């Protein structure tokens, strides 16, 4: 049958990460490619007790349809947590429960983007946001980013050139993919520039509570006095991603639109899951669990940084994140990390090439590494293999007549 797909599907491509994950299922492959939290810290026992108590004491309510906005005790918990940890002044009515923050991104597209609108984003930026927004056919405008966040003069310059800038999308804490965190000065400057140009800020913040070094910084939303910041949060990295619960926090005039959009998308997030989560948060110790997660990620990040310092040539640059799950590597200009990946596959190690994280392409010499999902020894072995593959690729570039080995896997 000749299916006439919607025009928007023409711009949508298969996720490189998803394709890669297929390959990394082979047990001998060390995958530094994924973005999975460490499953050994999922509190399965406590969540089992929480869901059992909900079904026993409140089963009919838990299995019934409920409101789009979400389970009130959960909305209260989230507002209190944000205000305490991130310096915001969010009321429970300003919180919409979503099917994790990926849905928050999709709803953002539905609510704010028309075809041709401009989305300003960091370069690199979160791949899932690129695909969520791409469905609404915007034009991506990348803003150069350094270790302190977006370069604000570059943001301003681009905003002045844009005809239809709608939103600035940022991941200010331990960004996926770069691991970078915005300084306080840049956060303030962003709010000021967004006010002057009258654009919405989308603050996507899954990682700020996964900080294992340094001082917490206030959320961008807490610095914004005229209510133009939409905050996306999630339980995926502080508890478990399979729960699929997150939230949008925004002023009522904006949140109402998200509620309407969510009604059309899925009516509401699973009542049972929300109630299980609220019971878990009331009766068990999220913070004790999170402390263990941070400790493990600190050790794993240290192992990766040490291995990179030891194994990589001196002209390889990489970030040293103080939280989150990822670090970002820049190889010398001219090295193509897609080619490196092909060599890596023959060494049984995988990573994600950096180019897909730039919506307009380029930066072929970059790559993302994940350290959250395996013990230190395996991380070190993974980096050793990666460095060996890099040496092989560089040697091949110096001796181009050497035959290139037959590749059996394509990504
Ligand atoms: C920056 C960022 N935003 C959003 C998400 C989506 O997470 P979830 O839908 O599990 O909340 C991720 C997942 O890795 C992410 O890194």
CSV table of C-alpha atoms and ligand atoms in Angstrom, one decimal:
chain,number,residue,atom,x,y,z
A,1,UNK,CA,0.0,0.0,0.0
A,2,UNK,CA,1.2,3.5,-0.8
A,3,UNK,CA,0.8,5.1,2.6
A,4,UNK,CA,0.7,8.9,2.4
A,5,UNK,CA,2.5,9.8,5.6
A,6,UNK,CA,2.3,13.2,7.2
A,7,UNK,CA,4.8,15.7,5.8
A,8,UNK,CA,6.5,16.1,9.2
A,9,UNK,CA,7.6,12.4,9.0
A,10,UNK,CA,10.0,13.3,6.2
A,11,UNK,CA,12.2,15.2,8.6
A,12,UNK,CA,12.3,12.4,11.2
A,13,UNK,CA,15.2,10.0,11.3
A,14,UNK,CA,15.8,6.9,13.4
A,15,UNK,CA,17.7,7.7,16.5
A,16,UNK,CA,21.4,6.8,16.2
A,17,UNK,CA,21.4,5.9,19.9
A,18,UNK,CA,18.6,3.4,19.4
A,19,UNK,CA,20.4,1.8,16.4
A,20,UNK,CA,23.5,1.5,18.5
A,21,UNK,CA,21.8,0.0,21.5
A,22,UNK,CA,20.9,-3.0,19.3
A,23,UNK,CA,24.5,-3.7,18.6
A,24,UNK,CA,25.6,-3.2,22.3
A,25,UNK,CA,23.3,-5.9,23.5
A,26,UNK,CA,26.2,-8.4,22.8
A,27,UNK,CA,27.7,-9.1,26.2
A,28,UNK,CA,31.3,-8.7,25.1
A,29,UNK,CA,30.7,-5.1,24.1
A,30,UNK,CA,31.4,-2.4,26.6
A,31,UNK,CA,28.9,0.3,25.9
A,32,UNK,CA,29.8,3.8,26.9
A,33,UNK,CA,27.0,4.8,24.5
A,34,UNK,CA,23.7,4.5,26.4
A,35,UNK,CA,22.3,6.9,29.0
A,36,UNK,CA,21.0,4.4,31.5
A,37,UNK,CA,21.0,5.1,35.3
A,38,UNK,CA,22.5,2.4,37.5
A,39,UNK,CA,19.8,-0.2,38.0
A,40,UNK,CA,21.3,-1.6,41.2
A,41,UNK,CA,20.0,1.5,43.0
A,42,UNK,CA,16.4,1.2,41.9
A,43,UNK,CA,14.5,0.6,45.1
A,44,UNK,CA,12.5,-2.4,43.9
A,45,UNK,CA,11.7,-3.6,47.4
A,46,UNK,CA,10.3,-0.3,48.6
A,47,UNK,CA,8.4,0.4,45.4
A,48,UNK,CA,6.9,-3.1,45.7
A,49,UNK,CA,5.7,-2.2,49.3
A,50,UNK,CA,4.4,1.2,48.0
A,51,UNK,CA,2.4,-0.2,45.2
A,52,UNK,CA,1.0,-3.1,47.3
A,53,UNK,CA,-0.2,-0.6,50.0
A,54,UNK,CA,-1.8,1.6,47.3
A,55,UNK,CA,-3.7,-1.4,45.7
A,56,UNK,CA,-4.7,-2.7,49.1
A,57,UNK,CA,-5.9,0.5,50.7
A,58,UNK,CA,-7.0,2.5,47.6
A,59,UNK,CA,-7.1,0.1,44.7
A,60,UNK,CA,-10.3,1.4,43.1
A,61,UNK,CA,-9.1,4.9,43.0
A,62,UNK,CA,-5.6,3.8,41.8
A,63,UNK,CA,-7.1,1.9,38.8
A,64,UNK,CA,-9.6,4.6,37.8
A,65,UNK,CA,-9.3,7.5,35.3
A,66,UNK,CA,-8.1,10.6,37.0
A,67,UNK,CA,-7.4,14.3,36.3
A,68,UNK,CA,-5.0,15.4,33.7
A,69,UNK,CA,-3.1,17.7,36.1
A,70,UNK,CA,-2.1,14.8,38.2
A,71,UNK,CA,-2.3,13.3,41.7
A,72,UNK,CA,-2.5,16.2,44.2
A,73,UNK,CA,-0.1,14.8,46.9
A,74,UNK,CA,2.5,14.3,44.2
A,75,UNK,CA,2.1,17.8,42.8
A,76,UNK,CA,2.5,19.1,46.4
A,77,UNK,CA,5.6,17.1,46.9
A,78,UNK,CA,7.2,18.3,43.7
A,79,UNK,CA,6.4,22.0,44.4
A,80,UNK,CA,7.9,21.8,47.9
A,81,UNK,CA,10.9,20.0,46.6
A,82,UNK,CA,11.6,22.5,43.9
A,83,UNK,CA,11.2,25.4,46.2
A,84,UNK,CA,13.5,23.9,48.8
A,85,UNK,CA,16.2,22.6,46.4
A,86,UNK,CA,16.1,25.0,43.5
A,87,UNK,CA,15.0,28.3,45.0
A,88,UNK,CA,11.7,28.5,43.1
A,89,UNK,CA,8.3,29.8,44.2
A,90,UNK,CA,6.1,27.2,42.6
A,91,UNK,CA,2.6,26.4,43.8
A,92,UNK,CA,1.2,22.8,43.5
A,93,UNK,CA,-1.4,24.2,41.0
A,94,UNK,CA,1.5,25.2,38.8
A,95,UNK,CA,2.7,21.6,38.4
A,96,UNK,CA,1.4,19.2,35.7
A,97,UNK,CA,2.4,15.6,36.0
A,98,UNK,CA,3.7,14.2,32.7
A,99,UNK,CA,4.8,10.8,31.4
A,100,UNK,CA,8.4,11.9,32.3
A,101,UNK,CA,10.1,14.8,30.8
A,102,UNK,CA,10.2,13.5,27.2
A,103,UNK,CA,6.4,14.1,27.2
A,104,UNK,CA,7.1,17.6,28.6
A,105,UNK,CA,9.3,18.2,25.5
A,106,UNK,CA,6.6,16.9,23.1
A,107,UNK,CA,3.9,19.0,24.8
A,108,UNK,CA,6.3,22.0,24.5
A,109,UNK,CA,6.3,21.5,20.8
A,110,UNK,CA,2.5,21.2,20.6
A,111,UNK,CA,1.9,24.2,22.7
A,112,UNK,CA,4.5,26.6,21.4
A,113,UNK,CA,5.8,25.7,17.9
A,114,UNK,CA,4.4,26.4,14.5
A,115,UNK,CA,6.2,25.4,11.3
A,116,UNK,CA,9.2,27.6,10.7
A,117,UNK,CA,9.4,29.0,14.2
A,118,UNK,CA,12.9,29.4,15.6
A,119,UNK,CA,14.1,27.3,18.5
A,120,UNK,CA,17.3,28.5,20.0
A,121,UNK,CA,19.3,25.8,21.7
A,122,UNK,CA,22.8,24.9,23.0
A,123,UNK,CA,25.2,23.3,20.5
A,124,UNK,CA,25.4,20.4,21.4
A,125,UNK,CA,21.9,19.8,22.9
A,126,UNK,CA,19.8,16.8,24.0
A,127,UNK,CA,19.0,14.5,21.1
A,128,UNK,CA,15.5,13.7,22.5
A,129,UNK,CA,14.6,17.4,22.5
A,130,UNK,CA,15.7,17.7,18.8
A,131,UNK,CA,13.4,14.8,17.8
A,132,UNK,CA,10.5,16.0,20.0
A,133,UNK,CA,10.6,19.5,18.6
A,134,UNK,CA,11.4,18.4,15.0
A,135,UNK,CA,7.9,16.9,14.7
A,136,UNK,CA,6.6,20.5,14.8
A,137,UNK,CA,9.0,21.6,12.0
A,138,UNK,CA,10.8,24.5,13.6
A,139,UNK,CA,14.1,25.9,12.5
A,140,UNK,CA,16.9,25.1,15.0
A,141,UNK,CA,19.3,27.9,15.7
A,142,UNK,CA,22.3,26.7,17.6
A,143,UNK,CA,24.1,29.0,20.0
A,144,UNK,CA,27.8,28.4,20.7
A,145,UNK,CA,28.3,27.1,24.2
A,146,UNK,CA,31.4,27.1,26.5
A,147,UNK,CA,32.1,25.7,29.9
A,148,UNK,CA,29.8,28.3,31.6
A,149,UNK,CA,26.8,27.7,29.3
A,150,UNK,CA,25.5,29.5,26.2
A,151,UNK,CA,27.7,32.4,25.1
A,152,UNK,CA,25.2,35.2,25.8
A,153,UNK,CA,26.5,37.7,23.1
A,154,UNK,CA,26.1,34.9,20.6
A,155,UNK,CA,22.5,34.3,21.8
A,156,UNK,CA,21.7,37.9,21.6
A,157,UNK,CA,23.1,38.2,18.1
A,158,UNK,CA,21.1,35.3,16.9
A,159,UNK,CA,17.9,36.6,18.6
A,160,UNK,CA,18.4,39.9,16.8
A,161,UNK,CA,18.6,38.0,13.4
A,162,UNK,CA,15.6,35.7,14.1
A,163,UNK,CA,12.3,36.7,12.7
A,164,UNK,CA,10.2,34.2,14.7
A,165,UNK,CA,12.1,33.1,17.8
A,166,UNK,CA,9.7,31.3,20.1
A,167,UNK,CA,11.8,29.7,22.7
A,168,UNK,CA,15.2,29.1,24.1
A,169,UNK,CA,15.8,25.5,25.1
A,170,UNK,CA,18.5,24.8,27.7
A,171,UNK,CA,19.7,22.0,29.9
A,172,UNK,CA,21.6,24.1,32.5
A,173,UNK,CA,22.8,21.3,34.9
A,174,UNK,CA,25.2,18.5,33.8
A,175,UNK,CA,23.9,18.8,30.3
A,176,UNK,CA,23.2,15.7,28.2
A,177,UNK,CA,25.4,15.3,26.2
A,178,UNK,CA,28.2,17.7,27.4
A,179,UNK,CA,28.1,17.3,31.2
A,180,UNK,CA,28.5,21.1,31.4
A,181,UNK,CA,26.7,23.3,34.0
A,182,UNK,CA,25.7,26.9,33.5
A,183,UNK,CA,27.3,29.5,35.8
A,184,UNK,CA,25.0,31.7,37.9
A,185,UNK,CA,26.0,34.8,35.9
A,186,UNK,CA,25.0,33.1,32.6
A,187,UNK,CA,21.6,32.0,34.1
A,188,UNK,CA,20.9,35.6,35.1
A,189,UNK,CA,22.0,36.9,31.8
A,190,UNK,CA,19.8,34.4,29.9
A,191,UNK,CA,16.7,35.5,31.9
A,192,UNK,CA,17.5,39.1,31.1
A,193,UNK,CA,18.0,38.5,27.4
A,194,UNK,CA,14.9,36.4,27.2
A,195,UNK,CA,12.9,39.2,28.8
A,196,UNK,CA,14.3,41.8,26.4
A,197,UNK,CA,13.4,39.6,23.3
A,198,UNK,CA,10.2,38.3,24.8
A,199,UNK,CA,10.9,34.6,24.3
A,200,UNK,CA,10.0,31.6,26.5
A,201,UNK,CA,12.8,29.7,28.3
A,202,UNK,CA,12.4,25.9,28.4
A,203,UNK,CA,14.6,24.8,31.4
A,204,UNK,CA,15.0,21.0,31.0
A,205,UNK,CA,16.4,19.8,34.3
A,206,UNK,CA,16.7,16.1,34.9
A,207,UNK,CA,20.1,16.1,36.5
A,208,UNK,CA,20.5,19.0,39.0
A,209,UNK,CA,19.8,16.6,42.0
A,210,UNK,CA,22.5,14.2,40.6
A,211,UNK,CA,25.3,16.5,41.7
A,212,UNK,CA,28.2,14.8,43.3
A,213,UNK,CA,30.7,17.7,43.6
A,214,UNK,CA,30.5,21.5,44.2
A,215,UNK,CA,27.6,23.7,45.2
A,216,UNK,CA,24.0,23.6,44.1
A,217,UNK,CA,23.0,26.4,41.8
A,218,UNK,CA,19.5,28.0,41.7
A,219,UNK,CA,17.3,27.0,38.8
A,220,UNK,CA,16.9,29.5,36.0
A,221,UNK,CA,13.2,29.5,36.8
A,222,UNK,CA,14.0,30.8,40.3
A,223,UNK,CA,15.7,33.9,38.7
A,224,UNK,CA,12.9,34.7,36.4
A,225,UNK,CA,10.4,37.2,37.9
A,226,UNK,CA,8.1,37.6,34.9
A,227,UNK,CA,7.1,34.0,34.5
A,228,UNK,CA,8.5,33.1,31.1
A,229,UNK,CA,10.3,29.9,32.2
A,230,UNK,CA,8.8,26.5,31.8
A,231,UNK,CA,10.6,24.0,34.0
A,232,UNK,CA,10.7,20.3,33.0
A,233,UNK,CA,11.5,17.8,35.8
A,234,UNK,CA,11.6,14.0,36.0
A,235,UNK,CA,12.0,11.1,38.4
A,236,UNK,CA,14.0,9.2,35.8
A,237,UNK,CA,17.4,10.0,37.1
A,238,UNK,CA,16.7,10.5,40.8
A,239,UNK,CA,14.6,7.3,41.2
A,240,UNK,CA,14.0,5.1,38.0
A,241,UNK,CA,13.3,5.9,34.4
A,242,UNK,CA,10.9,3.0,33.9
A,243,UNK,CA,8.4,4.7,36.2
A,244,UNK,CA,7.9,7.3,33.5
A,245,UNK,CA,6.8,10.2,35.7
A,246,UNK,CA,8.0,13.7,35.4
A,247,UNK,CA,6.4,17.2,35.5
A,248,UNK,CA,6.1,20.6,33.9
A,249,UNK,CA,6.1,23.6,36.2
A,250,UNK,CA,4.9,26.8,34.6
A,251,UNK,CA,2.7,29.9,35.4
A,252,UNK,CA,-1.0,29.1,35.1
A,253,UNK,CA,-1.5,30.9,31.8
A,254,UNK,CA,1.1,28.7,30.2
A,255,UNK,CA,0.3,25.5,32.1
A,256,UNK,CA,-3.3,25.6,31.1
A,257,UNK,CA,-2.2,25.1,27.5
A,258,UNK,CA,0.0,22.2,28.5
A,259,UNK,CA,-3.0,20.6,30.3
A,260,UNK,CA,-5.1,20.9,27.1
A,261,UNK,CA,-2.3,19.4,25.0
A,262,UNK,CA,-1.8,16.5,27.4
A,263,UNK,CA,-5.6,15.8,27.4
A,264,UNK,CA,-5.3,15.2,23.7
A,265,UNK,CA,-2.1,13.1,24.1
A,266,UNK,CA,-2.9,10.6,26.8
A,267,UNK,CA,-5.7,12.0,29.1
A,268,UNK,CA,-3.4,11.6,32.1
A,269,UNK,CA,-0.3,9.8,33.4
A,270,UNK,CA,-1.0,6.4,35.0
A,271,UNK,CA,-3.0,6.9,38.2
A,272,UNK,CA,-1.5,3.8,39.8
A,273,UNK,CA,2.1,4.9,39.1
A,274,UNK,CA,1.5,8.4,40.5
A,275,UNK,CA,-0.1,7.0,43.6
A,276,UNK,CA,2.7,4.4,44.0
A,277,UNK,CA,5.3,7.2,43.7
A,278,UNK,CA,3.5,9.5,46.2
A,279,UNK,CA,3.3,6.5,48.7
A,280,UNK,CA,7.0,5.8,48.1
A,281,UNK,CA,8.0,9.4,48.7
A,282,UNK,CA,5.9,9.6,51.9
A,283,UNK,CA,7.0,6.3,53.5
A,284,UNK,CA,10.5,5.7,52.2
A,285,UNK,CA,13.8,7.6,52.0
A,286,UNK,CA,14.4,9.0,48.5
A,287,UNK,CA,17.3,11.0,49.7
A,288,UNK,CA,19.2,8.1,51.3
A,289,UNK,CA,18.8,6.3,48.0
A,290,UNK,CA,19.9,9.3,46.0
A,291,UNK,CA,23.0,9.7,48.2
A,292,UNK,CA,24.1,6.2,47.2
A,293,UNK,CA,23.5,7.0,43.6
A,294,UNK,CA,25.6,10.1,43.8
A,295,UNK,CA,28.4,8.3,45.5
A,296,UNK,CA,28.6,5.6,42.8
A,297,UNK,CA,28.4,8.1,40.0
A,298,UNK,CA,31.2,10.2,41.6
A,299,UNK,CA,33.5,7.1,41.7
A,300,UNK,CA,32.5,6.1,38.1
A,301,UNK,CA,33.1,9.6,36.7
A,302,UNK,CA,36.5,9.7,38.5
A,303,UNK,CA,37.4,6.3,37.0
A,304,UNK,CA,36.5,7.6,33.5
A,305,UNK,CA,38.4,10.9,33.9
A,306,UNK,CA,41.5,9.1,35.2
A,307,UNK,CA,41.4,6.6,32.4
A,308,UNK,CA,41.0,9.3,29.7
A,309,UNK,CA,43.9,11.3,31.2
A,310,UNK,CA,46.0,8.1,31.2
A,311,UNK,CA,45.0,6.7,27.8
A,312,UNK,CA,44.2,9.5,25.4
A,313,UNK,CA,46.7,11.6,23.4
A,314,UNK,CA,47.3,15.0,24.9
A,315,UNK,CA,45.4,16.9,22.2
A,316,UNK,CA,42.1,15.2,23.2
A,317,UNK,CA,39.9,17.5,25.3
A,318,UNK,CA,37.1,16.3,27.6
A,319,UNK,CA,34.8,17.8,30.2
A,320,UNK,CA,35.0,16.9,33.9
A,321,UNK,CA,31.3,17.1,35.1
A,322,UNK,CA,30.3,17.6,38.7
A,323,UNK,CA,27.2,15.6,38.3
A,324,UNK,CA,24.9,13.8,35.8
A,325,UNK,CA,25.7,10.8,33.6
A,326,UNK,CA,27.8,12.0,30.7
A,327,UNK,CA,31.0,13.6,29.6
A,328,UNK,CA,32.0,15.1,26.3
A,329,UNK,CA,35.1,14.4,24.3
A,330,UNK,CA,36.6,16.6,21.5
A,331,UNK,CA,39.2,14.8,19.3
A,332,UNK,CA,41.6,16.8,17.1
A,333,UNK,CA,40.0,18.5,14.1
A,334,UNK,CA,39.8,16.1,11.1
A,335,UNK,CA,39.0,13.0,13.2
A,336,UNK,CA,35.5,11.7,12.3
A,337,UNK,CA,34.0,9.9,15.3
A,338,UNK,CA,31.6,7.9,13.1
A,339,UNK,CA,34.7,6.3,11.5
A,340,UNK,CA,36.1,5.9,15.0
A,341,UNK,CA,33.0,4.1,16.0
A,342,UNK,CA,33.4,1.7,13.2
A,343,UNK,CA,36.9,0.9,14.4
A,344,UNK,CA,35.6,0.7,18.0
A,345,UNK,CA,33.0,-1.9,17.1
A,346,UNK,CA,35.9,-4.2,16.1
A,347,UNK,CA,37.4,-3.5,19.6
A,348,UNK,CA,34.0,-4.3,21.3
A,349,UNK,CA,33.5,-0.8,22.7
A,350,UNK,CA,30.8,1.7,21.8
A,351,UNK,CA,30.1,5.4,22.3
A,352,UNK,CA,27.8,8.0,20.7
A,353,UNK,CA,29.3,10.2,17.9
A,354,UNK,CA,28.7,13.9,18.7
A,355,UNK,CA,27.3,15.1,15.4
A,356,UNK,CA,23.6,14.2,16.0
A,357,UNK,CA,23.6,16.4,19.1
A,358,UNK,CA,24.0,19.4,16.8
A,359,UNK,CA,20.6,19.9,15.1
A,360,UNK,CA,22.3,21.5,12.1
A,361,UNK,CA,25.1,18.9,12.0
A,362,UNK,CA,28.9,19.4,12.0
A,363,UNK,CA,31.4,18.9,14.8
A,364,UNK,CA,32.3,15.4,13.5
A,365,UNK,CA,35.3,15.2,15.9
A,366,UNK,CA,33.1,15.0,19.1
A,367,UNK,CA,31.6,12.2,21.0
A,368,UNK,CA,29.6,11.5,24.2
A,369,UNK,CA,30.6,9.0,26.9
A,370,UNK,CA,28.3,7.6,29.6
A,371,UNK,CA,29.7,6.5,33.0
A,372,UNK,CA,26.7,5.8,35.1
A,373,UNK,CA,25.9,2.3,34.1
A,374,UNK,CA,28.9,0.1,34.9
A,375,UNK,CA,31.6,-0.5,37.5
A,376,UNK,CA,34.8,1.3,37.5
A,377,UNK,CA,36.9,-1.5,36.1
A,378,UNK,CA,34.7,-1.9,33.1
A,379,UNK,CA,34.8,1.8,32.5
A,380,UNK,CA,38.6,1.8,32.5
A,381,UNK,CA,38.7,-1.2,30.1
A,382,UNK,CA,36.2,0.6,27.9
A,383,UNK,CA,38.4,3.7,27.7
A,384,UNK,CA,41.4,1.6,27.1
A,385,UNK,CA,39.7,0.0,24.1
A,386,UNK,CA,38.5,3.4,22.9
A,387,UNK,CA,42.0,4.8,23.0
A,388,UNK,CA,43.4,1.7,21.2
A,389,UNK,CA,40.8,2.2,18.4
A,390,UNK,CA,41.7,5.9,18.2
A,391,UNK,CA,45.4,5.0,17.8
A,392,UNK,CA,44.5,2.6,15.1
A,393,UNK,CA,42.4,5.1,13.2
A,394,UNK,CA,45.1,7.8,13.5
A,395,UNK,CA,47.8,5.3,12.3
A,396,UNK,CA,45.6,4.4,9.4
A,397,UNK,CA,45.2,8.0,8.4
A,398,UNK,CA,49.0,8.3,8.4
A,399,UNK,CA,49.4,5.2,6.3
A,400,UNK,CA,46.4,5.4,4.0
A,401,UNK,CA,47.5,2.5,1.8
A,402,UNK,CA,47.0,-0.1,4.6
A,403,UNK,CA,43.8,-2.0,3.9
A,404,UNK,CA,40.8,-1.1,6.0
A,405,UNK,CA,39.4,-4.1,7.8
A,406,UNK,CA,36.1,-5.4,6.6
A,407,UNK,CA,33.3,-4.1,8.8
A,408,UNK,CA,30.6,-6.4,9.8
A,409,UNK,CA,28.4,-4.0,11.7
A,410,UNK,CA,27.0,-0.7,10.4
A,411,UNK,CA,25.5,2.0,12.6
B,1,LIG,C1,18.2,16.5,29.0
B,1,LIG,C2,17.1,15.4,29.0
B,1,LIG,N1,15.8,15.8,29.0
B,1,LIG,C3,14.9,14.8,29.0
B,1,LIG,C4,15.2,13.5,29.1
B,1,LIG,C5,14.1,12.5,29.1
B,1,LIG,O1,14.0,11.8,30.3
B,1,LIG,P1,12.6,11.2,30.8
B,1,LIG,O2,11.6,11.2,29.7
B,1,LIG,O3,13.0,9.8,31.2
B,1,LIG,O4,12.2,12.0,32.0
B,1,LIG,C6,16.5,13.1,29.1
B,1,LIG,C7,16.9,11.7,29.2
B,1,LIG,O5,18.0,11.2,29.1
B,1,LIG,C8,17.5,14.1,29.1
B,1,LIG,O6,18.8,13.8,29.2
